[in-house]
Amino acid sequence: MRRVLLGLVFFVILGALLPAVAEGQQPPPPPPDTADLVFDREVFFYPQYERRNPFMALLDGSEGGPRFEEIRLISVIYSTNPDLSVALFGPRSGQGEAEQQAARRTYRARRGEQLGNVRILEIQRTRVVVEVEEFGLTEQRIMELQRPGEGGSQ
């Protein structure tokens, strides 16, 4: 009886293990997690052309001297050699008395020099061609000598 009982237990265990071993199957995997993790990142692209940085100060410490609006052409010392010509600039008339007293200084500049936000490009007999930089934009302007009878106060 004992033998019959051991034989029966042996067949039950062998019957349970045989299908899995015979087919080489693993037990089914647990169900996959339905929540997929997605990492989104905000990306910024800036244009490739030159633009003023909005976080930089409009005026930095290197911009010394008067601005274009504050000066006028007083005189030109002209030479046939462009490197020897000199332009003289003074305060623009029409300012208040306090501003004129503070800006009585006369500025002297040659071709290629910078005076505040103004760069001298060319000095001619009666006019000076300048390049004015304002807020990162440059523009060519012409400053002409004003003669006493032409609306200039001298």
CSV table of C-alpha atoms in Angstrom, one decimal:
chain,number,residue,atom,x,y,z
A,1,MET,CA,0.0,0.0,0.0
A,2,ARG,CA,2.8,2.2,0.8
A,3,ARG,CA,4.3,1.6,-2.6
A,4,VAL,CA,1.1,2.4,-4.3
A,5,LEU,CA,0.8,5.6,-2.4
A,6,LEU,CA,4.4,6.7,-3.2
A,7,GLY,CA,3.9,5.8,-6.9
A,8,LEU,CA,0.8,7.8,-7.0
A,9,VAL,CA,2.4,10.9,-5.5
A,10,PHE,CA,5.4,10.5,-7.9
A,11,PHE,CA,3.1,10.5,-10.9
A,12,VAL,CA,1.2,13.5,-9.7
A,13,ILE,CA,4.4,15.6,-9.2
A,14,LEU,CA,5.9,14.3,-12.4
A,15,GLY,CA,2.6,15.1,-14.3
A,16,ALA,CA,2.7,18.6,-13.0
A,17,LEU,CA,6.3,19.3,-14.0
A,18,LEU,CA,6.5,17.4,-17.3
A,19,PRO,CA,4.5,19.9,-19.5
A,20,ALA,CA,6.6,22.9,-18.4
A,21,VAL,CA,9.9,21.1,-18.8
A,22,ALA,CA,8.9,19.4,-22.1
A,23,GLU,CA,7.9,22.7,-23.8
A,24,GLY,CA,10.6,24.8,-22.1
A,25,GLN,CA,8.1,27.5,-21.2
A,26,GLN,CA,8.6,30.0,-18.4
A,27,PRO,CA,5.7,31.1,-16.3
A,28,PRO,CA,3.8,34.0,-17.9
A,29,PRO,CA,5.4,37.4,-17.1
A,30,PRO,CA,3.5,39.8,-14.9
A,31,PRO,CA,1.3,42.4,-16.8
A,32,PRO,CA,3.3,45.4,-18.0
A,33,ASP,CA,3.0,48.7,-16.2
A,34,THR,CA,0.6,50.8,-18.2
A,35,ALA,CA,2.1,54.2,-17.2
A,36,ASP,CA,5.0,55.1,-19.5
A,37,LEU,CA,7.3,57.8,-18.3
A,38,VAL,CA,7.8,60.6,-20.8
A,39,PHE,CA,10.3,63.4,-20.3
A,40,ASP,CA,9.5,66.6,-22.3
A,41,ARG,CA,12.0,69.4,-22.3
A,42,GLU,CA,11.3,72.9,-23.4
A,43,VAL,CA,13.9,74.0,-26.0
A,44,PHE,CA,14.5,77.6,-27.2
A,45,PHE,CA,16.0,78.5,-30.6
A,46,TYR,CA,17.2,82.0,-31.4
A,47,PRO,CA,17.7,83.4,-34.9
A,48,GLN,CA,21.3,83.2,-36.3
A,49,TYR,CA,21.4,86.8,-37.4
A,50,GLU,CA,22.9,89.5,-35.1
A,51,ARG,CA,20.4,90.9,-32.6
A,52,ARG,CA,20.9,93.0,-29.5
A,53,ASN,CA,20.9,91.0,-26.4
A,54,PRO,CA,17.7,92.1,-24.5
A,55,PHE,CA,19.4,91.3,-21.1
A,56,MET,CA,22.4,93.6,-21.6
A,57,ALA,CA,22.3,97.3,-20.5
A,58,LEU,CA,21.6,99.7,-23.3
A,59,LEU,CA,24.6,101.8,-22.3
A,60,ASP,CA,27.8,100.2,-21.1
A,61,GLY,CA,30.7,102.0,-19.4
A,62,SER,CA,32.8,102.1,-22.5
A,63,GLU,CA,30.6,104.6,-24.3
A,64,GLY,CA,32.3,107.8,-23.2
A,65,GLY,CA,31.7,111.2,-24.8
A,66,PRO,CA,28.7,113.0,-26.1
A,67,ARG,CA,25.9,111.5,-28.2
A,68,PHE,CA,25.1,112.5,-31.7
A,69,GLU,CA,22.0,114.6,-30.7
A,70,GLU,CA,24.2,116.7,-28.3
A,71,ILE,CA,26.9,117.8,-30.8
A,72,ARG,CA,27.2,119.9,-33.9
A,73,LEU,CA,30.0,120.4,-36.4
A,74,ILE,CA,31.8,123.7,-35.6
A,75,SER,CA,34.8,123.6,-37.9
A,76,VAL,CA,36.8,121.5,-40.3
A,77,ILE,CA,40.6,121.6,-40.6
A,78,TYR,CA,40.9,120.1,-44.1
A,79,SER,CA,43.9,118.5,-45.7
A,80,THR,CA,44.3,116.7,-49.0
A,81,ASN,CA,45.6,113.8,-47.0
A,82,PRO,CA,42.5,112.3,-45.4
A,83,ASP,CA,44.4,111.1,-42.3
A,84,LEU,CA,45.5,114.7,-41.5
A,85,SER,CA,42.0,116.3,-41.6
A,86,VAL,CA,40.4,117.2,-38.3
A,87,ALA,CA,36.8,117.9,-37.4
A,88,LEU,CA,35.8,120.1,-34.4
A,89,PHE,CA,32.5,119.4,-32.6
A,90,GLY,CA,30.8,121.5,-30.0
A,91,PRO,CA,27.5,121.6,-28.0
A,92,ARG,CA,24.3,121.8,-30.1
A,93,SER,CA,22.5,125.1,-29.7
A,94,GLY,CA,19.0,125.1,-28.4
A,95,GLN,CA,19.9,123.3,-25.2
A,96,GLY,CA,19.2,124.9,-21.8
A,97,GLU,CA,21.8,127.2,-20.2
A,98,ALA,CA,22.8,124.6,-17.6
A,99,GLU,CA,23.3,121.9,-20.3
A,100,GLN,CA,25.4,124.3,-22.4
A,101,GLN,CA,27.6,125.2,-19.4
A,102,ALA,CA,28.2,121.5,-18.8
A,103,ALA,CA,28.8,120.8,-22.5
A,104,ARG,CA,31.1,123.7,-23.4
A,105,ARG,CA,33.8,121.3,-24.3
A,106,THR,CA,35.0,121.2,-27.9
A,107,TYR,CA,35.8,117.7,-29.2
A,108,ARG,CA,38.4,117.1,-31.9
A,109,ALA,CA,38.2,113.9,-34.1
A,110,ARG,CA,40.0,112.4,-37.1
A,111,ARG,CA,38.8,109.8,-39.6
A,112,GLY,CA,38.2,106.5,-37.9
A,113,GLU,CA,37.9,107.8,-34.4
A,114,GLN,CA,34.9,107.3,-32.1
A,115,LEU,CA,33.2,110.1,-30.2
A,116,GLY,CA,30.4,108.8,-28.0
A,117,ASN,CA,28.1,106.9,-30.3
A,118,VAL,CA,29.5,108.6,-33.4
A,119,ARG,CA,32.4,107.2,-35.6
A,120,ILE,CA,34.0,109.5,-38.1
A,121,LEU,CA,34.0,108.0,-41.6
A,122,GLU,CA,35.1,110.8,-43.9
A,123,ILE,CA,36.0,114.5,-43.4
A,124,GLN,CA,35.3,116.8,-46.4
A,125,ARG,CA,35.7,120.6,-46.8
A,126,THR,CA,32.3,121.6,-45.5
A,127,ARG,CA,30.8,118.4,-44.1
A,128,VAL,CA,31.7,115.2,-42.2
A,129,VAL,CA,30.2,111.8,-42.9
A,130,VAL,CA,29.6,109.9,-39.6
A,131,GLU,CA,28.2,106.5,-38.6
A,132,VAL,CA,25.8,106.7,-35.6
A,133,GLU,CA,25.1,103.7,-33.5
A,134,GLU,CA,21.9,103.6,-31.6
A,135,PHE,CA,20.6,100.5,-29.8
A,136,GLY,CA,22.7,98.2,-31.9
A,137,LEU,CA,21.7,99.7,-35.2
A,138,THR,CA,24.2,101.8,-37.3
A,139,GLU,CA,23.2,104.5,-39.7
A,140,GLN,CA,25.3,106.9,-41.8
A,141,ARG,CA,24.6,110.6,-41.4
A,142,ILE,CA,26.1,113.8,-42.7
A,143,MET,CA,26.9,116.7,-40.5
A,144,GLU,CA,27.3,120.0,-42.4
A,145,LEU,CA,28.9,123.3,-41.4
A,146,GLN,CA,26.4,125.9,-40.6
A,147,ARG,CA,27.3,129.4,-41.7
A,148,PRO,CA,26.1,132.4,-39.7
A,149,GLY,CA,23.4,133.3,-42.2
A,150,GLU,CA,22.1,129.8,-42.6
A,151,GLY,CA,20.1,129.4,-39.4
A,152,GLY,CA,23.0,128.5,-37.2
A,153,SER,CA,23.6,130.6,-34.1
A,154,GLN,CA,27.2,131.7,-34.1
